[in-house]
């Protein structure tokens, strides 16, 4: 647990350096390198990327860093290089990332034995380098990697959700806000349809060379939405950022039936609500009514029955299980608050300080009912 805290401590230290300071060069960076690489120095390198100084690191010194195969140092360098070369589509940086991403290697190449987190960092950095470019090859690779199947031995068998999420962010950055545009060369990818399938499930499409199955994970020929839905949701939200595309936004809105609600994890409802707000950017209002409007009617009806607001106290109208209704409502409201905060960040707009009294009261009472039901020996 202390590894990432040391990494972030190094980032905080590096951010103290003025981005306009001209005395930082490759020799200065190497001079401050510890004899044994540490997580704190890895974070320091990432901070140099954030401030623009990492581009001054020579290729030879960069190679020496990566040859040490220190996980956090590689992560810091790859992310820092991505930020430093943001939007440049730099060929040298792309080749460096390709070494760490098996999907970008030639078919006959032998991939390096790299930590999965290092591959994830390379994917994230690649999205930054090609941000807003609508690059056909990168979009195709990232789209396939969101639903990447587990390979033989231990290949892609750990931290799969994080890797898929990084692919989703990178794909969204490559196509940032271009969802409504008729981009040449991308129509055959059927981007929206495939991302929708990644979110809601379906049969896998063989768009890449078939790899031997994993001996640890069996998925069959169906998409594992527990892995792919997170990255696909983020990719849709960023690709259609501020476009107001109601058809795409409708696919990310919280389900309006009890059957569909049972099939979506509460944390995914939060993310889907945030991405819905990213797409319908101009329709977000700084009011509690807008936040509450994100909650489906079926959940509101269930809460009214649970809290006694509804006259039907017998529970006949209770369509959603209480253990589903409360966390779903809570995460949807949290997602609405998050989207609202993103929309009005830095605008000094007066925002609602708290949810409406009725909503907060319903949640508190529902929480008590849920605890009572979980503690009952009959449940």
CSV table of C-alpha atoms in Angstrom, one decimal, residues 33-343:
chain,number,residue,atom,x,y,z
A,33,UNK,CA,18.8,9.9,-9.8
A,34,UNK,CA,19.3,7.7,-6.7
A,35,UNK,CA,21.7,4.8,-6.9
A,36,UNK,CA,18.8,2.3,-6.4
A,37,UNK,CA,15.7,3.4,-8.2
A,38,UNK,CA,12.8,4.2,-5.8
A,39,UNK,CA,9.1,4.7,-6.1
A,40,UNK,CA,9.5,8.3,-5.0
A,41,UNK,CA,11.9,9.0,-7.9
A,42,UNK,CA,9.5,7.4,-10.3
A,43,UNK,CA,6.8,9.9,-9.2
A,44,UNK,CA,9.4,12.7,-9.6
A,45,UNK,CA,10.0,11.6,-13.2
A,46,UNK,CA,6.2,11.7,-13.9
A,47,UNK,CA,6.1,15.2,-12.4
A,48,UNK,CA,8.9,16.3,-14.8
A,49,UNK,CA,6.6,15.1,-17.6
A,50,UNK,CA,3.7,17.2,-16.2
A,51,UNK,CA,5.9,20.3,-16.1
A,52,UNK,CA,7.4,19.6,-19.6
A,53,UNK,CA,11.0,19.0,-18.5
A,54,UNK,CA,11.0,15.2,-19.3
A,55,UNK,CA,11.4,16.0,-23.0
A,56,UNK,CA,15.0,17.1,-22.2
A,57,UNK,CA,16.0,13.6,-21.1
A,58,UNK,CA,18.3,12.1,-23.7
A,59,UNK,CA,17.4,8.8,-25.4
A,60,UNK,CA,20.4,7.1,-23.9
A,61,UNK,CA,19.4,8.0,-20.4
A,62,UNK,CA,15.8,7.1,-21.1
A,63,UNK,CA,17.0,3.7,-22.3
A,64,UNK,CA,19.1,3.2,-19.1
A,65,UNK,CA,16.1,4.0,-16.9
A,66,UNK,CA,13.9,1.5,-18.7
A,67,UNK,CA,16.5,-1.3,-18.8
A,68,UNK,CA,16.4,-1.3,-15.0
A,69,UNK,CA,12.9,-2.9,-15.3
A,70,UNK,CA,11.8,-1.0,-12.2
A,71,UNK,CA,8.0,-1.1,-12.4
A,72,UNK,CA,7.1,2.3,-11.0
A,73,UNK,CA,10.0,4.0,-12.8
A,74,UNK,CA,8.7,2.6,-16.1
A,75,UNK,CA,5.2,3.7,-15.2
A,76,UNK,CA,6.3,7.3,-14.3
A,77,UNK,CA,8.4,7.6,-17.5
A,78,UNK,CA,5.7,6.3,-19.9
A,79,UNK,CA,3.0,8.5,-18.4
A,80,UNK,CA,5.3,11.5,-18.3
A,81,UNK,CA,6.3,11.0,-21.9
A,82,UNK,CA,2.7,10.8,-22.9
A,83,UNK,CA,1.9,14.1,-21.2
A,84,UNK,CA,5.1,15.8,-22.6
A,85,UNK,CA,4.3,14.7,-26.1
A,86,UNK,CA,0.5,15.3,-25.8
A,87,UNK,CA,-1.1,15.6,-29.3
A,88,UNK,CA,2.1,15.4,-31.2
A,89,UNK,CA,1.8,11.9,-32.7
A,90,UNK,CA,5.6,11.7,-32.2
A,91,UNK,CA,7.0,8.7,-34.1
A,92,UNK,CA,9.8,8.1,-31.6
A,93,UNK,CA,7.5,8.1,-28.6
A,94,UNK,CA,5.1,5.8,-30.5
A,95,UNK,CA,7.8,3.3,-31.1
A,96,UNK,CA,8.8,3.4,-27.4
A,97,UNK,CA,5.1,2.7,-26.4
A,98,UNK,CA,4.8,0.0,-29.0
A,99,UNK,CA,7.5,-2.0,-27.3
A,100,UNK,CA,5.4,-2.1,-24.2
A,101,UNK,CA,2.1,-2.9,-25.9
A,102,UNK,CA,1.9,-6.4,-27.5
A,103,UNK,CA,-1.0,-5.4,-29.7
A,104,UNK,CA,1.2,-2.9,-31.6
A,105,UNK,CA,4.1,-5.3,-32.2
A,106,UNK,CA,4.5,-7.1,-35.5
A,107,UNK,CA,2.9,-10.6,-35.7
A,108,UNK,CA,6.3,-12.3,-35.7
A,109,UNK,CA,7.8,-10.2,-32.8
A,110,UNK,CA,8.3,-11.8,-29.4
A,111,UNK,CA,6.7,-9.6,-26.8
A,112,UNK,CA,8.7,-8.6,-23.7
A,113,UNK,CA,7.8,-10.0,-20.3
A,114,UNK,CA,6.4,-6.8,-18.8
A,115,UNK,CA,4.4,-6.1,-15.8
A,116,UNK,CA,0.7,-5.6,-16.6
A,117,UNK,CA,0.6,-2.2,-14.9
A,118,UNK,CA,3.5,-1.1,-17.2
A,119,UNK,CA,1.4,-2.1,-20.2
A,120,UNK,CA,-1.5,-0.2,-18.8
A,121,UNK,CA,0.6,2.9,-18.4
A,122,UNK,CA,1.8,2.6,-22.0
A,123,UNK,CA,-1.8,2.4,-23.2
A,124,UNK,CA,-2.7,5.5,-21.2
A,125,UNK,CA,0.3,7.4,-22.5
A,126,UNK,CA,-0.5,6.4,-26.1
A,127,UNK,CA,-3.9,8.0,-25.8
A,128,UNK,CA,-2.3,11.3,-24.7
A,129,UNK,CA,0.1,11.3,-27.6
A,130,UNK,CA,-2.7,10.9,-30.2
A,131,UNK,CA,-5.3,13.0,-28.4
A,132,UNK,CA,-7.9,14.5,-30.8
A,133,UNK,CA,-6.2,12.9,-33.9
A,134,UNK,CA,-8.8,10.4,-34.9
A,135,UNK,CA,-6.0,8.1,-35.9
A,136,UNK,CA,-7.4,5.0,-37.6
A,137,UNK,CA,-4.8,2.5,-36.6
A,138,UNK,CA,-4.7,3.6,-32.9
A,139,UNK,CA,-8.5,3.7,-32.7
A,140,UNK,CA,-8.8,0.2,-34.1
A,141,UNK,CA,-6.2,-1.3,-31.7
A,142,UNK,CA,-7.7,0.4,-28.7
A,143,UNK,CA,-11.2,-0.7,-29.6
A,144,UNK,CA,-10.0,-4.3,-29.8
A,145,UNK,CA,-8.0,-4.0,-26.6
A,146,UNK,CA,-11.0,-2.9,-24.5
A,147,UNK,CA,-12.4,-6.4,-24.8
A,148,UNK,CA,-9.1,-8.2,-24.9
A,149,UNK,CA,-9.5,-11.9,-23.9
A,150,UNK,CA,-7.2,-13.5,-21.4
A,151,UNK,CA,-4.3,-15.2,-23.1
A,152,UNK,CA,-2.3,-18.4,-22.4
A,153,UNK,CA,-0.3,-18.8,-19.2
A,154,UNK,CA,-0.6,-15.5,-17.2
A,155,UNK,CA,-1.0,-13.2,-20.2
A,156,UNK,CA,-3.7,-10.6,-19.5
A,157,UNK,CA,-5.0,-12.5,-16.6
A,158,UNK,CA,-4.4,-9.9,-13.9
A,159,UNK,CA,-5.7,-6.3,-13.5
A,160,UNK,CA,-7.8,-6.7,-16.6
A,161,UNK,CA,-10.3,-4.1,-15.5
A,162,UNK,CA,-7.6,-1.4,-15.2
A,163,UNK,CA,-6.2,-2.3,-18.6
A,164,UNK,CA,-9.6,-2.1,-20.2
A,165,UNK,CA,-10.3,1.2,-18.5
A,166,UNK,CA,-7.0,2.7,-19.7
A,167,UNK,CA,-7.9,1.5,-23.3
A,168,UNK,CA,-11.3,3.2,-22.9
A,169,UNK,CA,-9.7,6.5,-21.8
A,170,UNK,CA,-7.2,6.4,-24.6
A,171,UNK,CA,-9.8,5.6,-27.3
A,172,UNK,CA,-12.0,8.4,-26.0
A,173,UNK,CA,-9.0,10.8,-26.1
A,174,UNK,CA,-8.1,9.8,-29.7
A,175,UNK,CA,-11.6,10.5,-30.8
A,176,UNK,CA,-12.3,13.2,-28.3
A,177,UNK,CA,-15.7,14.9,-29.0
A,178,UNK,CA,-15.8,13.6,-32.6
A,179,UNK,CA,-18.6,11.1,-32.2
A,180,UNK,CA,-21.0,13.1,-34.4
A,181,UNK,CA,-18.5,13.7,-37.2
A,182,UNK,CA,-18.4,11.6,-40.3
A,183,UNK,CA,-14.7,10.6,-39.9
A,184,UNK,CA,-13.2,9.1,-43.0
A,185,UNK,CA,-11.8,5.6,-42.5
A,186,UNK,CA,-13.6,4.9,-39.2
A,187,UNK,CA,-17.1,3.9,-40.5
A,188,UNK,CA,-16.2,0.3,-40.9
A,189,UNK,CA,-15.2,0.0,-37.2
A,190,UNK,CA,-18.8,0.4,-36.1
A,191,UNK,CA,-17.5,2.1,-33.0
A,192,UNK,CA,-20.8,2.9,-31.3
A,193,UNK,CA,-22.2,-0.6,-31.9
A,194,UNK,CA,-19.2,-2.4,-30.6
A,195,UNK,CA,-18.9,-0.2,-27.5
A,196,UNK,CA,-22.6,-0.8,-26.8
A,197,UNK,CA,-22.0,-4.5,-27.0
A,198,UNK,CA,-19.0,-4.2,-24.6
A,199,UNK,CA,-21.3,-2.5,-22.1
A,200,UNK,CA,-24.4,-4.7,-22.4
A,201,UNK,CA,-22.9,-8.0,-23.5
A,202,UNK,CA,-23.1,-10.2,-26.5
A,203,UNK,CA,-21.2,-12.6,-28.7
A,204,UNK,CA,-17.5,-11.8,-29.3
A,205,UNK,CA,-16.4,-10.7,-32.7
A,206,UNK,CA,-13.2,-12.2,-34.1
A,207,UNK,CA,-11.5,-9.0,-35.2
A,208,UNK,CA,-8.0,-9.9,-34.3
A,209,UNK,CA,-5.8,-13.0,-34.6
A,210,UNK,CA,-7.1,-15.9,-32.4
A,211,UNK,CA,-5.0,-16.4,-29.3
A,212,UNK,CA,-4.8,-19.7,-27.3
A,213,UNK,CA,-7.3,-19.7,-24.4
A,214,UNK,CA,-6.3,-19.1,-20.8
A,215,UNK,CA,-6.0,-22.0,-18.5
A,216,UNK,CA,-7.1,-19.8,-15.6
A,217,UNK,CA,-10.1,-17.9,-17.0
A,218,UNK,CA,-12.9,-19.4,-19.1
A,219,UNK,CA,-15.2,-16.9,-20.8
A,220,UNK,CA,-16.5,-18.8,-23.7
A,221,UNK,CA,-17.7,-16.9,-26.8
A,222,UNK,CA,-19.5,-14.2,-24.8
A,223,UNK,CA,-18.2,-10.8,-23.8
A,224,UNK,CA,-17.2,-10.4,-20.2
A,225,UNK,CA,-19.0,-7.2,-19.3
A,226,UNK,CA,-17.5,-7.1,-15.9
A,227,UNK,CA,-14.2,-6.3,-17.5
A,228,UNK,CA,-15.2,-4.4,-20.7
A,229,UNK,CA,-18.1,-2.3,-19.6
A,230,UNK,CA,-16.1,0.2,-17.6
A,231,UNK,CA,-13.7,1.1,-20.4
A,232,UNK,CA,-16.4,1.1,-23.1
A,233,UNK,CA,-18.6,3.5,-21.0
A,234,UNK,CA,-15.7,6.0,-20.6
A,235,UNK,CA,-14.9,5.7,-24.3
A,236,UNK,CA,-18.4,6.5,-25.3
A,237,UNK,CA,-18.6,9.5,-22.9
A,238,UNK,CA,-15.4,11.0,-24.2
A,239,UNK,CA,-16.0,10.3,-27.9
A,240,UNK,CA,-19.4,12.0,-27.8
A,241,UNK,CA,-18.3,14.7,-25.3
A,242,UNK,CA,-20.5,17.8,-25.5
A,243,UNK,CA,-22.2,16.5,-28.7
A,244,UNK,CA,-25.7,16.3,-27.2
A,245,UNK,CA,-26.3,13.0,-29.0
A,246,UNK,CA,-29.5,11.7,-27.4
A,247,UNK,CA,-29.3,8.2,-28.9
A,248,UNK,CA,-25.9,7.5,-27.4
A,249,UNK,CA,-26.8,9.2,-24.1
A,250,UNK,CA,-29.9,7.1,-23.8
A,251,UNK,CA,-27.8,4.0,-23.9
A,252,UNK,CA,-25.8,5.2,-20.9
A,253,UNK,CA,-28.8,6.5,-18.8
A,254,UNK,CA,-29.8,4.4,-15.8
A,255,UNK,CA,-32.2,1.5,-16.8
A,256,UNK,CA,-35.9,2.2,-16.3
A,257,UNK,CA,-37.0,-1.3,-15.6
A,258,UNK,CA,-36.5,-3.5,-12.6
A,259,UNK,CA,-35.1,-6.3,-14.7
A,260,UNK,CA,-32.4,-4.2,-16.3
A,261,UNK,CA,-31.5,-2.6,-13.0
A,262,UNK,CA,-30.8,-6.0,-11.5
A,263,UNK,CA,-28.1,-6.6,-14.2
A,264,UNK,CA,-26.1,-3.5,-13.6
A,265,UNK,CA,-23.6,-3.0,-10.8
A,266,UNK,CA,-24.2,0.1,-8.6
A,267,UNK,CA,-20.7,1.5,-9.3
A,268,UNK,CA,-21.4,1.2,-13.1
A,269,UNK,CA,-24.5,3.3,-12.6
A,270,UNK,CA,-22.4,6.1,-11.2
A,271,UNK,CA,-20.0,6.0,-14.1
A,272,UNK,CA,-22.8,5.8,-16.6
A,273,UNK,CA,-24.5,8.8,-15.1
A,274,UNK,CA,-21.3,10.8,-15.2
A,275,UNK,CA,-20.7,9.9,-18.9
A,276,UNK,CA,-24.4,10.7,-19.7
A,277,UNK,CA,-23.6,14.2,-18.3
A,278,UNK,CA,-20.5,14.5,-20.5
A,279,UNK,CA,-22.5,13.8,-23.6
A,280,UNK,CA,-25.5,16.0,-22.6
A,281,UNK,CA,-23.2,18.7,-21.4
A,282,UNK,CA,-25.3,21.7,-22.3
A,283,UNK,CA,-28.4,20.3,-20.6
A,284,UNK,CA,-26.9,20.0,-17.1
A,285,UNK,CA,-28.5,22.5,-14.8
A,286,UNK,CA,-27.1,23.5,-11.4
A,287,UNK,CA,-30.2,22.4,-9.5
A,288,UNK,CA,-31.3,19.5,-7.3
A,289,UNK,CA,-34.1,18.8,-9.7
A,290,UNK,CA,-31.6,17.9,-12.5
A,291,UNK,CA,-29.7,15.6,-10.1
A,292,UNK,CA,-32.9,13.9,-9.0
A,293,UNK,CA,-34.2,13.6,-12.6
A,294,UNK,CA,-31.4,11.1,-13.2
A,295,UNK,CA,-33.1,8.6,-10.9
A,296,UNK,CA,-35.5,6.3,-12.8
A,297,UNK,CA,-39.2,6.4,-11.8
A,298,UNK,CA,-39.1,2.7,-10.8
A,299,UNK,CA,-36.5,3.5,-8.1
A,300,UNK,CA,-38.4,6.5,-6.9
A,301,UNK,CA,-41.6,4.5,-6.6
A,302,UNK,CA,-39.8,1.8,-4.7
A,303,UNK,CA,-38.4,4.4,-2.2
A,304,UNK,CA,-41.8,5.9,-1.7
A,305,UNK,CA,-43.2,2.4,-0.7
A,306,UNK,CA,-40.2,1.8,1.6
A,307,UNK,CA,-40.5,5.1,3.3
A,308,UNK,CA,-44.3,5.1,3.6
A,309,UNK,CA,-44.8,8.1,1.3
A,310,UNK,CA,-46.9,6.0,-1.0
A,311,UNK,CA,-50.4,4.9,0.2
A,312,UNK,CA,-49.6,1.3,-0.9
A,313,UNK,CA,-48.0,0.2,2.4
A,314,UNK,CA,-48.6,-3.5,1.7
A,315,UNK,CA,-45.5,-3.6,-0.6
A,316,UNK,CA,-47.4,-4.9,-3.6
A,317,UNK,CA,-46.0,-2.1,-5.7
A,318,UNK,CA,-42.4,-2.9,-4.6
A,319,UNK,CA,-40.9,-3.8,-7.9
A,320,UNK,CA,-37.3,-3.5,-7.0
A,321,UNK,CA,-35.5,-5.4,-4.2
A,322,UNK,CA,-34.6,-3.0,-1.4
A,323,UNK,CA,-31.1,-4.2,-1.4
A,324,UNK,CA,-30.9,-3.1,-5.0
A,325,UNK,CA,-33.0,0.1,-4.7
A,326,UNK,CA,-30.9,1.9,-2.2
A,327,UNK,CA,-27.3,1.5,-3.6
A,328,UNK,CA,-28.6,2.1,-7.1
A,329,UNK,CA,-30.3,5.4,-6.1
A,330,UNK,CA,-27.3,6.5,-4.1
A,331,UNK,CA,-24.8,5.9,-6.8
A,332,UNK,CA,-27.0,7.6,-9.5
A,333,UNK,CA,-27.3,10.7,-7.3
A,334,UNK,CA,-23.6,10.6,-6.7
A,335,UNK,CA,-22.9,10.4,-10.5
A,336,UNK,CA,-25.3,13.3,-11.1
A,337,UNK,CA,-23.4,15.4,-8.5
A,338,UNK,CA,-20.1,14.5,-10.1
A,339,UNK,CA,-21.3,15.4,-13.6
A,340,UNK,CA,-22.7,18.7,-12.3
A,341,UNK,CA,-19.4,19.5,-10.7
A,342,UNK,CA,-17.5,18.8,-13.9
A,343,UNK,CA,-19.8,21.0,-15.9
